[in-house]
């Protein structure tokens, strides 16, 4: 994707970053060695909400290591960002390497509102990916733990995700188990 005129993009976060930093990290059930946390993800790294300026920091390059991102214009990106921000139910979270000014990892928590379970909320973890050169540095664990705790903090009655069989053991680290339900889908477009 071509660099976009900086004036169109800014550092306004998709959601209040304090909610990440105020999580009770002692409730995290995964082991981190060395110890890292949302407030202190490692040297030169920052864990924070997505902002539109991340378009020029390689956000799509990282997402592209998970799946086909297709071609999106900056206007489309901003429109989708604003929609998510306005809804208040999207927590697109990134890790930035501030020395490089590059996004190196991302994951999303989406909150679904239900009429069932006394009008409860359900969390969904989506689009977890760490850039190839940064894998194995606990960033995938950090993002998944953070968003799982966040869903609890937001009073979700449960949290779910879909993953390939090869990633099942990764998510078991955070307390997820394989459901007896089938994941069904129908694809309309690529
Ligand atoms: C899966 C992914 C997010 C993990 O992130 P990562 O930064 O490489 O992993 P971390 O350094 O945070 O975690 C390492 C730990 O997870 C384990 N782990 C990493 N990937 C794993 C996998 N696919 N299956 C099982 N365990 C895995 C490691 O063994 C290690 O365990 P330990 O802490 O007990 O030593 C990353 O490999 C990735 O981006 N993969 C491609 C995209 C993808 O498949 N995303 C998941 C979509 S559902």
PDB file of C-alpha atoms and ligand atoms in Angstrom:
ATOM      1  CA  UNK A   1       0.000   0.000   0.000  1.00  0.00           C
ATOM      2  CA  UNK A   2       1.303   3.486  -0.879  1.00  0.00           C
ATOM      3  CA  UNK A   3       2.191   5.865   1.988  1.00  0.00           C
ATOM      4  CA  UNK A   4      -0.755   8.141   2.656  1.00  0.00           C
ATOM      5  CA  UNK A   5      -0.611  11.903   3.163  1.00  0.00           C
ATOM      6  CA  UNK A   6      -0.009  12.262   6.895  1.00  0.00           C
ATOM      7  CA  UNK A   7      -2.615  15.012   7.247  1.00  0.00           C
ATOM      8  CA  UNK A   8      -5.414  12.489   6.590  1.00  0.00           C
ATOM      9  CA  UNK A   9      -4.211  10.218   9.364  1.00  0.00           C
ATOM     10  CA  UNK A  10      -3.661  10.815  13.045  1.00  0.00           C
ATOM     11  CA  UNK A  11      -2.912   9.225  16.395  1.00  0.00           C
ATOM     12  CA  UNK A  12      -6.471   9.343  17.760  1.00  0.00           C
ATOM     13  CA  UNK A  13      -6.965   5.925  19.401  1.00  0.00           C
ATOM     14  CA  UNK A  14      -9.884   3.698  18.427  1.00  0.00           C
ATOM     15  CA  UNK A  15     -10.720   3.353  22.140  1.00  0.00           C
ATOM     16  CA  UNK A  16      -9.530   4.722  25.461  1.00  0.00           C
ATOM     17  CA  UNK A  17      -6.010   3.306  26.042  1.00  0.00           C
ATOM     18  CA  UNK A  18      -6.450   3.532  29.817  1.00  0.00           C
ATOM     19  CA  UNK A  19      -8.752   0.525  29.750  1.00  0.00           C
ATOM     20  CA  UNK A  20      -5.774  -1.610  28.671  1.00  0.00           C
ATOM     21  CA  UNK A  21      -3.465  -0.191  31.283  1.00  0.00           C
ATOM     22  CA  UNK A  22      -5.970  -0.448  34.112  1.00  0.00           C
ATOM     23  CA  UNK A  23      -6.532  -4.200  33.669  1.00  0.00           C
ATOM     24  CA  UNK A  24      -5.755  -6.265  36.739  1.00  0.00           C
ATOM     25  CA  UNK A  25      -2.739  -8.097  35.321  1.00  0.00           C
ATOM     26  CA  UNK A  26      -2.523 -10.300  38.423  1.00  0.00           C
ATOM     27  CA  UNK A  27      -5.593 -12.105  36.985  1.00  0.00           C
ATOM     28  CA  UNK A  28      -3.563 -13.195  33.949  1.00  0.00           C
ATOM     29  CA  UNK A  29      -3.233 -16.982  33.944  1.00  0.00           C
ATOM     30  CA  UNK A  30      -0.349 -17.332  31.465  1.00  0.00           C
ATOM     31  CA  UNK A  31       3.341 -17.453  32.285  1.00  0.00           C
ATOM     32  CA  UNK A  32       5.597 -14.707  30.936  1.00  0.00           C
ATOM     33  CA  UNK A  33       9.352 -15.056  31.180  1.00  0.00           C
ATOM     34  CA  UNK A  34      10.751 -12.429  31.241  1.00  0.00           C
ATOM     35  CA  UNK A  35       7.767 -10.709  32.820  1.00  0.00           C
ATOM     36  CA  UNK A  36       5.924  -8.346  30.473  1.00  0.00           C
ATOM     37  CA  UNK A  37       2.535  -6.649  30.722  1.00  0.00           C
ATOM     38  CA  UNK A  38       0.257  -4.339  28.691  1.00  0.00           C
ATOM     39  CA  UNK A  39       1.977  -1.350  30.335  1.00  0.00           C
ATOM     40  CA  UNK A  40       5.455  -2.768  29.808  1.00  0.00           C
ATOM     41  CA  UNK A  41       5.519  -5.028  26.722  1.00  0.00           C
ATOM     42  CA  UNK A  42       9.301  -4.893  26.337  1.00  0.00           C
ATOM     43  CA  UNK A  43      12.117  -2.551  25.272  1.00  0.00           C
ATOM     44  CA  UNK A  44      10.963  -0.054  22.654  1.00  0.00           C
ATOM     45  CA  UNK A  45       7.522  -1.645  22.422  1.00  0.00           C
ATOM     46  CA  UNK A  46       4.123  -0.094  23.155  1.00  0.00           C
ATOM     47  CA  UNK A  47       0.792  -1.917  23.391  1.00  0.00           C
ATOM     48  CA  UNK A  48      -2.070   0.414  22.486  1.00  0.00           C
ATOM     49  CA  UNK A  49      -5.288   0.859  20.486  1.00  0.00           C
ATOM     50  CA  UNK A  50      -5.057   1.141  16.704  1.00  0.00           C
ATOM     51  CA  UNK A  51      -5.028   4.675  15.251  1.00  0.00           C
ATOM     52  CA  UNK A  52      -5.358   5.741  11.598  1.00  0.00           C
ATOM     53  CA  UNK A  53      -1.664   6.759  11.426  1.00  0.00           C
ATOM     54  CA  UNK A  54      -0.870   3.037  11.784  1.00  0.00           C
ATOM     55  CA  UNK A  55      -1.776   2.719   8.123  1.00  0.00           C
ATOM     56  CA  UNK A  56       1.686   4.161   7.403  1.00  0.00           C
ATOM     57  CA  UNK A  57       3.283   2.013  10.106  1.00  0.00           C
ATOM     58  CA  UNK A  58       2.768  -1.293   8.333  1.00  0.00           C
ATOM     59  CA  UNK A  59      -0.526  -2.340   9.940  1.00  0.00           C
ATOM     60  CA  UNK A  60      -1.699  -4.047   6.751  1.00  0.00           C
ATOM     61  CA  UNK A  61       1.683  -5.691   6.252  1.00  0.00           C
ATOM     62  CA  UNK A  62       1.242  -7.465   9.606  1.00  0.00           C
ATOM     63  CA  UNK A  63      -2.417  -8.376   8.948  1.00  0.00           C
ATOM     64  CA  UNK A  64      -1.319  -9.757   5.577  1.00  0.00           C
ATOM     65  CA  UNK A  65       0.695 -12.395   7.435  1.00  0.00           C
ATOM     66  CA  UNK A  66      -2.590 -13.786   8.755  1.00  0.00           C
ATOM     67  CA  UNK A  67      -4.819 -13.656   5.711  1.00  0.00           C
ATOM     68  CA  UNK A  68      -5.529 -11.984   2.384  1.00  0.00           C
ATOM     69  CA  UNK A  69      -6.085  -8.291   3.170  1.00  0.00           C
ATOM     70  CA  UNK A  70      -7.210  -7.322  -0.327  1.00  0.00           C
ATOM     71  CA  UNK A  71      -6.793  -3.761  -1.538  1.00  0.00           C
ATOM     72  CA  UNK A  72      -8.263  -0.981   0.598  1.00  0.00           C
ATOM     73  CA  UNK A  73      -7.934   2.719  -0.151  1.00  0.00           C
ATOM     74  CA  UNK A  74      -6.980   5.049   2.730  1.00  0.00           C
ATOM     75  CA  UNK A  75     -10.530   6.418   2.577  1.00  0.00           C
ATOM     76  CA  UNK A  76     -11.987   2.922   3.014  1.00  0.00           C
ATOM     77  CA  UNK A  77      -9.592   2.256   5.900  1.00  0.00           C
ATOM     78  CA  UNK A  78     -10.577   5.506   7.650  1.00  0.00           C
ATOM     79  CA  UNK A  79     -14.289   4.865   7.079  1.00  0.00           C
ATOM     80  CA  UNK A  80     -14.058   1.405   8.608  1.00  0.00           C
ATOM     81  CA  UNK A  81     -11.908   2.725  11.476  1.00  0.00           C
ATOM     82  CA  UNK A  82     -14.470   5.455  12.239  1.00  0.00           C
ATOM     83  CA  UNK A  83     -17.334   2.966  12.106  1.00  0.00           C
ATOM     84  CA  UNK A  84     -15.571   0.685  14.589  1.00  0.00           C
ATOM     85  CA  UNK A  85     -14.621   3.612  16.844  1.00  0.00           C
ATOM     86  CA  UNK A  86     -18.169   5.011  16.887  1.00  0.00           C
ATOM     87  CA  UNK A  87     -19.701   1.643  17.741  1.00  0.00           C
ATOM     88  CA  UNK A  88     -17.565   1.342  20.881  1.00  0.00           C
ATOM     89  CA  UNK A  89     -17.489  -2.424  20.453  1.00  0.00           C
ATOM     90  CA  UNK A  90     -14.190  -2.863  18.610  1.00  0.00           C
ATOM     91  CA  UNK A  91     -10.908  -3.101  20.458  1.00  0.00           C
ATOM     92  CA  UNK A  92      -8.339  -3.346  17.658  1.00  0.00           C
ATOM     93  CA  UNK A  93      -5.075  -3.471  19.583  1.00  0.00           C
ATOM     94  CA  UNK A  94      -1.539  -3.224  18.262  1.00  0.00           C
ATOM     95  CA  UNK A  95       2.047  -3.509  19.449  1.00  0.00           C
ATOM     96  CA  UNK A  96       4.324  -0.870  17.932  1.00  0.00           C
ATOM     97  CA  UNK A  97       8.103  -1.043  17.779  1.00  0.00           C
ATOM     98  CA  UNK A  98       8.671   2.644  18.488  1.00  0.00           C
ATOM     99  CA  UNK A  99      12.312   2.542  17.330  1.00  0.00           C
ATOM    100  CA  UNK A 100      11.225   1.379  13.890  1.00  0.00           C
ATOM    101  CA  UNK A 101       7.861   3.164  13.919  1.00  0.00           C
ATOM    102  CA  UNK A 102       6.312  -0.125  12.788  1.00  0.00           C
ATOM    103  CA  UNK A 103       3.373  -2.221  13.959  1.00  0.00           C
ATOM    104  CA  UNK A 104       4.702  -5.669  14.845  1.00  0.00           C
ATOM    105  CA  UNK A 105       1.602  -7.397  16.217  1.00  0.00           C
ATOM    106  CA  UNK A 106      -2.152  -6.984  16.396  1.00  0.00           C
ATOM    107  CA  UNK A 107      -5.288  -8.643  17.791  1.00  0.00           C
ATOM    108  CA  UNK A 108      -8.916  -7.587  18.052  1.00  0.00           C
ATOM    109  CA  UNK A 109     -11.658  -8.024  20.638  1.00  0.00           C
ATOM    110  CA  UNK A 110     -15.187  -7.521  19.309  1.00  0.00           C
ATOM    111  CA  UNK A 111     -18.116  -7.239  21.695  1.00  0.00           C
ATOM    112  CA  UNK A 112     -21.365  -8.801  20.527  1.00  0.00           C
ATOM    113  CA  UNK A 113     -24.593  -7.738  22.266  1.00  0.00           C
ATOM    114  CA  UNK A 114     -27.191 -10.429  22.946  1.00  0.00           C
ATOM    115  CA  UNK A 115     -30.821 -10.550  24.060  1.00  0.00           C
ATOM    116  CA  UNK A 116     -30.150 -13.965  25.565  1.00  0.00           C
ATOM    117  CA  UNK A 117     -28.458 -14.526  28.917  1.00  0.00           C
ATOM    118  CA  UNK A 118     -30.273 -11.457  30.299  1.00  0.00           C
ATOM    119  CA  UNK A 119     -29.068  -9.179  27.513  1.00  0.00           C
ATOM    120  CA  UNK A 120     -25.490 -10.262  27.954  1.00  0.00           C
ATOM    121  CA  UNK A 121     -22.330  -9.449  26.003  1.00  0.00           C
ATOM    122  CA  UNK A 122     -20.124 -12.009  24.317  1.00  0.00           C
ATOM    123  CA  UNK A 123     -16.507 -11.352  23.391  1.00  0.00           C
ATOM    124  CA  UNK A 124     -14.879 -12.558  20.201  1.00  0.00           C
ATOM    125  CA  UNK A 125     -11.137 -12.618  19.635  1.00  0.00           C
ATOM    126  CA  UNK A 126     -10.217 -12.005  16.006  1.00  0.00           C
ATOM    127  CA  UNK A 127      -7.167 -11.412  13.808  1.00  0.00           C
ATOM    128  CA  UNK A 128      -4.340 -12.371  16.150  1.00  0.00           C
ATOM    129  CA  UNK A 129      -1.039 -12.037  14.314  1.00  0.00           C
ATOM    130  CA  UNK A 130       2.590 -11.264  15.124  1.00  0.00           C
ATOM    131  CA  UNK A 131       4.983 -10.238  12.349  1.00  0.00           C
ATOM    132  CA  UNK A 132       7.350 -13.024  11.321  1.00  0.00           C
ATOM    133  CA  UNK A 133      10.508 -11.425  12.742  1.00  0.00           C
ATOM    134  CA  UNK A 134       8.880 -10.807  16.157  1.00  0.00           C
ATOM    135  CA  UNK A 135       7.348 -14.221  16.786  1.00  0.00           C
ATOM    136  CA  UNK A 136       8.427 -16.079  19.899  1.00  0.00           C
ATOM    137  CA  UNK A 137       8.833 -12.831  21.899  1.00  0.00           C
ATOM    138  CA  UNK A 138       5.597 -13.373  23.859  1.00  0.00           C
ATOM    139  CA  UNK A 139       3.668 -10.728  21.926  1.00  0.00           C
ATOM    140  CA  UNK A 140       0.977 -13.161  20.753  1.00  0.00           C
ATOM    141  CA  UNK A 141       0.545 -14.288  24.349  1.00  0.00           C
ATOM    142  CA  UNK A 142       0.504 -10.707  25.603  1.00  0.00           C
ATOM    143  CA  UNK A 143      -2.205  -9.607  23.162  1.00  0.00           C
ATOM    144  CA  UNK A 144      -4.368 -12.677  23.716  1.00  0.00           C
ATOM    145  CA  UNK A 145      -4.085 -12.461  27.510  1.00  0.00           C
ATOM    146  CA  UNK A 146      -4.807  -8.735  27.455  1.00  0.00           C
ATOM    147  CA  UNK A 147      -7.928  -9.012  25.291  1.00  0.00           C
ATOM    148  CA  UNK A 148      -9.211 -12.029  27.211  1.00  0.00           C
ATOM    149  CA  UNK A 149      -8.895 -10.089  30.474  1.00  0.00           C
ATOM    150  CA  UNK A 150     -10.477  -7.062  28.801  1.00  0.00           C
ATOM    151  CA  UNK A 151     -13.541  -9.093  27.789  1.00  0.00           C
ATOM    152  CA  UNK A 152     -13.946 -10.147  31.424  1.00  0.00           C
ATOM    153  CA  UNK A 153     -13.516  -6.542  32.570  1.00  0.00           C
ATOM    154  CA  UNK A 154     -16.258  -5.540  30.089  1.00  0.00           C
ATOM    155  CA  UNK A 155     -18.564  -8.133  31.693  1.00  0.00           C
ATOM    156  CA  UNK A 156     -18.772 -10.533  28.761  1.00  0.00           C
ATOM    157  CA  UNK A 157     -20.401 -13.770  29.872  1.00  0.00           C
ATOM    158  CA  UNK A 158     -18.097 -15.717  27.561  1.00  0.00           C
ATOM    159  CA  UNK A 159     -15.425 -15.270  24.950  1.00  0.00           C
ATOM    160  CA  UNK A 160     -14.900 -17.310  21.800  1.00  0.00           C
ATOM    161  CA  UNK A 161     -12.549 -17.509  18.831  1.00  0.00           C
ATOM    162  CA  UNK A 162     -12.039 -19.615  15.731  1.00  0.00           C
ATOM    163  CA  UNK A 163      -8.642 -21.042  14.895  1.00  0.00           C
ATOM    164  CA  UNK A 164      -6.886 -23.682  12.861  1.00  0.00           C
ATOM    165  CA  UNK A 165      -6.248 -27.007  14.625  1.00  0.00           C
ATOM    166  CA  UNK A 166      -2.491 -26.201  14.703  1.00  0.00           C
ATOM    167  CA  UNK A 167      -3.178 -23.185  16.955  1.00  0.00           C
ATOM    168  CA  UNK A 168      -5.459 -24.930  19.461  1.00  0.00           C
ATOM    169  CA  UNK A 169      -2.653 -25.532  21.966  1.00  0.00           C
ATOM    170  CA  UNK A 170      -1.682 -21.855  21.793  1.00  0.00           C
ATOM    171  CA  UNK A 171      -5.149 -20.739  22.921  1.00  0.00           C
ATOM    172  CA  UNK A 172      -5.407 -23.431  25.603  1.00  0.00           C
ATOM    173  CA  UNK A 173      -2.705 -21.455  27.447  1.00  0.00           C
ATOM    174  CA  UNK A 174      -5.287 -18.747  28.163  1.00  0.00           C
ATOM    175  CA  UNK A 175      -8.034 -21.077  29.382  1.00  0.00           C
ATOM    176  CA  UNK A 176      -9.826 -21.674  26.054  1.00  0.00           C
ATOM    177  CA  UNK A 177     -11.115 -25.157  25.318  1.00  0.00           C
ATOM    178  CA  UNK A 178     -12.325 -26.785  22.128  1.00  0.00           C
ATOM    179  CA  UNK A 179     -16.093 -26.532  21.775  1.00  0.00           C
ATOM    180  CA  UNK A 180     -18.310 -29.447  20.820  1.00  0.00           C
ATOM    181  CA  UNK A 181     -20.148 -27.075  18.501  1.00  0.00           C
ATOM    182  CA  UNK A 182     -19.185 -26.934  14.852  1.00  0.00           C
ATOM    183  CA  UNK A 183     -17.976 -23.766  13.215  1.00  0.00           C
ATOM    184  CA  UNK A 184     -20.072 -23.366  10.060  1.00  0.00           C
ATOM    185  CA  UNK A 185     -19.620 -20.827   7.309  1.00  0.00           C
ATOM    186  CA  UNK A 186     -20.700 -19.826   3.841  1.00  0.00           C
ATOM    187  CA  UNK A 187     -18.469 -17.623   1.718  1.00  0.00           C
ATOM    188  CA  UNK A 188     -20.065 -14.982  -0.536  1.00  0.00           C
ATOM    189  CA  UNK A 189     -16.935 -13.145  -1.694  1.00  0.00           C
ATOM    190  CA  UNK A 190     -13.204 -13.731  -1.488  1.00  0.00           C
TER     191      UNK A 190
HETATM  192  C1  LIG B   1       0.097 -17.786  16.689  1.00  0.00           C
HETATM  193  C2  LIG B   1       0.935 -16.524  16.934  1.00  0.00           C
HETATM  194  C3  LIG B   1       0.006 -15.334  17.102  1.00  0.00           C
HETATM  195  C4  LIG B   1       1.742 -16.735  18.232  1.00  0.00           C
HETATM  196  O1  LIG B   1       2.447 -15.553  18.524  1.00  0.00           O
HETATM  197  P1  LIG B   1       3.980 -15.573  18.960  1.00  0.00           P
HETATM  198  O2  LIG B   1       4.350 -14.175  19.272  1.00  0.00           O
HETATM  199  O3  LIG B   1       4.781 -16.285  17.959  1.00  0.00           O
HETATM  200  O4  LIG B   1       3.951 -16.482  20.263  1.00  0.00           O
HETATM  201  P2  LIG B   1       4.392 -16.031  21.722  1.00  0.00           P
HETATM  202  O5  LIG B   1       5.852 -15.728  21.712  1.00  0.00           O
HETATM  203  O6  LIG B   1       3.502 -14.991  22.234  1.00  0.00           O
HETATM  204  O7  LIG B   1       4.090 -17.325  22.558  1.00  0.00           O
HETATM  205  C5  LIG B   1       5.024 -18.340  22.578  1.00  0.00           C
HETATM  206  C6  LIG B   1       4.407 -19.505  23.329  1.00  0.00           C
HETATM  207  O8  LIG B   1       3.276 -19.956  22.584  1.00  0.00           O
HETATM  208  C7  LIG B   1       3.585 -21.219  22.025  1.00  0.00           C
HETATM  209  N1  LIG B   1       3.096 -21.200  20.667  1.00  0.00           N
HETATM  210  C8  LIG B   1       3.326 -20.277  19.708  1.00  0.00           C
HETATM  211  N2  LIG B   1       2.649 -20.618  18.596  1.00  0.00           N
HETATM  212  C9  LIG B   1       1.974 -21.759  18.881  1.00  0.00           C
HETATM  213  C10 LIG B   1       1.090 -22.585  18.142  1.00  0.00           C
HETATM  214  N3  LIG B   1       0.761 -22.315  16.883  1.00  0.00           N
HETATM  215  N4  LIG B   1       0.588 -23.674  18.764  1.00  0.00           N
HETATM  216  C11 LIG B   1       0.894 -23.956  20.044  1.00  0.00           C
HETATM  217  N5  LIG B   1       1.734 -23.205  20.802  1.00  0.00           N
HETATM  218  C12 LIG B   1       2.257 -22.117  20.211  1.00  0.00           C
HETATM  219  C13 LIG B   1       5.081 -21.380  22.129  1.00  0.00           C
HETATM  220  O9  LIG B   1       5.442 -22.731  22.225  1.00  0.00           O
HETATM  221  C14 LIG B   1       5.384 -20.636  23.416  1.00  0.00           C
HETATM  222  O10 LIG B   1       5.024 -21.425  24.535  1.00  0.00           O
HETATM  223  P3  LIG B   1       5.642 -21.122  26.005  1.00  0.00           P
HETATM  224  O11 LIG B   1       5.269 -19.748  26.411  1.00  0.00           O
HETATM  225  O12 LIG B   1       4.997 -22.153  26.886  1.00  0.00           O
HETATM  226  O13 LIG B   1       7.120 -21.283  25.862  1.00  0.00           O
HETATM  227  C15 LIG B   1       1.957 -16.273  15.785  1.00  0.00           C
HETATM  228  O14 LIG B   1       2.738 -17.419  15.601  1.00  0.00           O
HETATM  229  C16 LIG B   1       1.333 -15.870  14.467  1.00  0.00           C
HETATM  230  O15 LIG B   1       1.137 -14.682  14.215  1.00  0.00           O
HETATM  231  N6  LIG B   1       1.046 -16.844  13.581  1.00  0.00           N
HETATM  232  C17 LIG B   1       0.489 -16.569  12.261  1.00  0.00           C
HETATM  233  C18 LIG B   1      -0.920 -16.034  12.336  1.00  0.00           C
HETATM  234  C19 LIG B   1      -1.845 -16.968  13.075  1.00  0.00           C
HETATM  235  O16 LIG B   1      -1.901 -18.163  12.830  1.00  0.00           O
HETATM  236  N7  LIG B   1      -2.609 -16.392  14.019  1.00  0.00           N
HETATM  237  C20 LIG B   1      -3.571 -17.108  14.808  1.00  0.00           C
HETATM  238  C21 LIG B   1      -4.893 -16.965  14.151  1.00  0.00           C
HETATM  239  S1  LIG B   1      -6.127 -17.930  14.977  1.00  0.00           S
END
